[in-house]
Amino acid sequence: MFLQEPAQSPYDLRFQFLGFPVRISWTFWAMCIVLGYGFAQSLDVQFGLATPGIPVLLLIWTACLLVSILIHELGHALAFRQNRIESSIVLYFLGGLAIPSSSNSSWRGGSEMTPGQSMWVSAAGPIAQFGSALFLIAAFRFAGYRVPGPPPLPYFSYLSEGNQIDSVCVLSIL
């Protein structure tokens, strides 16, 4: 029951992204606030006088979570599309779902995917998310900034070279 599409609500945000219908349930926003408040509060204390404040840090957290989960689900949806299966994306309180909705019945005589195709659809979300992290790291390095982060990032010397990020908001995004 948890991994089913949540019920639709008039408060849901709906739009198209790369040809996929996307629905963001109001519960997604509630989850972002609940999970992000403690994180924003700890960053607020850590940044001291340079902090932009808890509301701004919470907004940054929510935007980063939205983009990250959308990229993850987009990976699954693109893999479905590669297998000629239509899908939609839903973000809700447990994260997100790429939901297959129809398939090309003339393809391979039916809508069943092979085990290899199913594994690819499953792996495509984490691969897309990992790729976006590598892109972000490369963009910061290309701009001449060092990339701080949790282990194992500090062990790669080329990531710790460069200018320190001086914007609290940009550092929060990274």
PDB file of C-alpha atoms in Angstrom, residues 8-16 21-29 66 89-91:
ATOM      1  CA  GLN A   8      -5.029  12.916  -6.132  1.00  0.00           C
ATOM      2  CA  SER A   9      -5.859  16.178  -4.423  1.00  0.00           C
ATOM      3  CA  PRO A  10      -6.837  19.652  -5.647  1.00  0.00           C
ATOM      4  CA  TYR A  11      -3.672  20.878  -3.878  1.00  0.00           C
ATOM      5  CA  ASP A  12      -1.344  18.825  -6.084  1.00  0.00           C
ATOM      6  CA  LEU A  13       0.975  20.595  -8.508  1.00  0.00           C
ATOM      7  CA  ARG A  14       0.782  19.202 -12.059  1.00  0.00           C
ATOM      8  CA  PHE A  15       3.002  19.866 -15.082  1.00  0.00           C
ATOM      9  CA  GLN A  16       4.766  18.164 -18.010  1.00  0.00           C
ATOM     10  CA  PRO A  21       3.162  14.059 -16.746  1.00  0.00           C
ATOM     11  CA  VAL A  22       4.461  15.045 -13.294  1.00  0.00           C
ATOM     12  CA  ARG A  23       2.317  15.383 -10.192  1.00  0.00           C
ATOM     13  CA  ILE A  24       3.672  16.667  -6.900  1.00  0.00           C
ATOM     14  CA  SER A  25       1.407  15.767  -4.014  1.00  0.00           C
ATOM     15  CA  TRP A  26       0.963  18.239  -1.186  1.00  0.00           C
ATOM     16  CA  THR A  27       2.388  15.529   1.082  1.00  0.00           C
ATOM     17  CA  PHE A  28       5.764  15.926  -0.660  1.00  0.00           C
ATOM     18  CA  TRP A  29       6.004  19.527   0.528  1.00  0.00           C
ATOM     19  CA  LEU A  66      12.682  18.303  -5.438  1.00  0.00           C
ATOM     20  CA  ILE A  89       6.029  10.708 -12.297  1.00  0.00           C
ATOM     21  CA  VAL A  90       4.535  11.320  -8.865  1.00  0.00           C
ATOM     22  CA  LEU A  91       6.369  12.911  -5.943  1.00  0.00           C
TER      23      LEU A  91
END
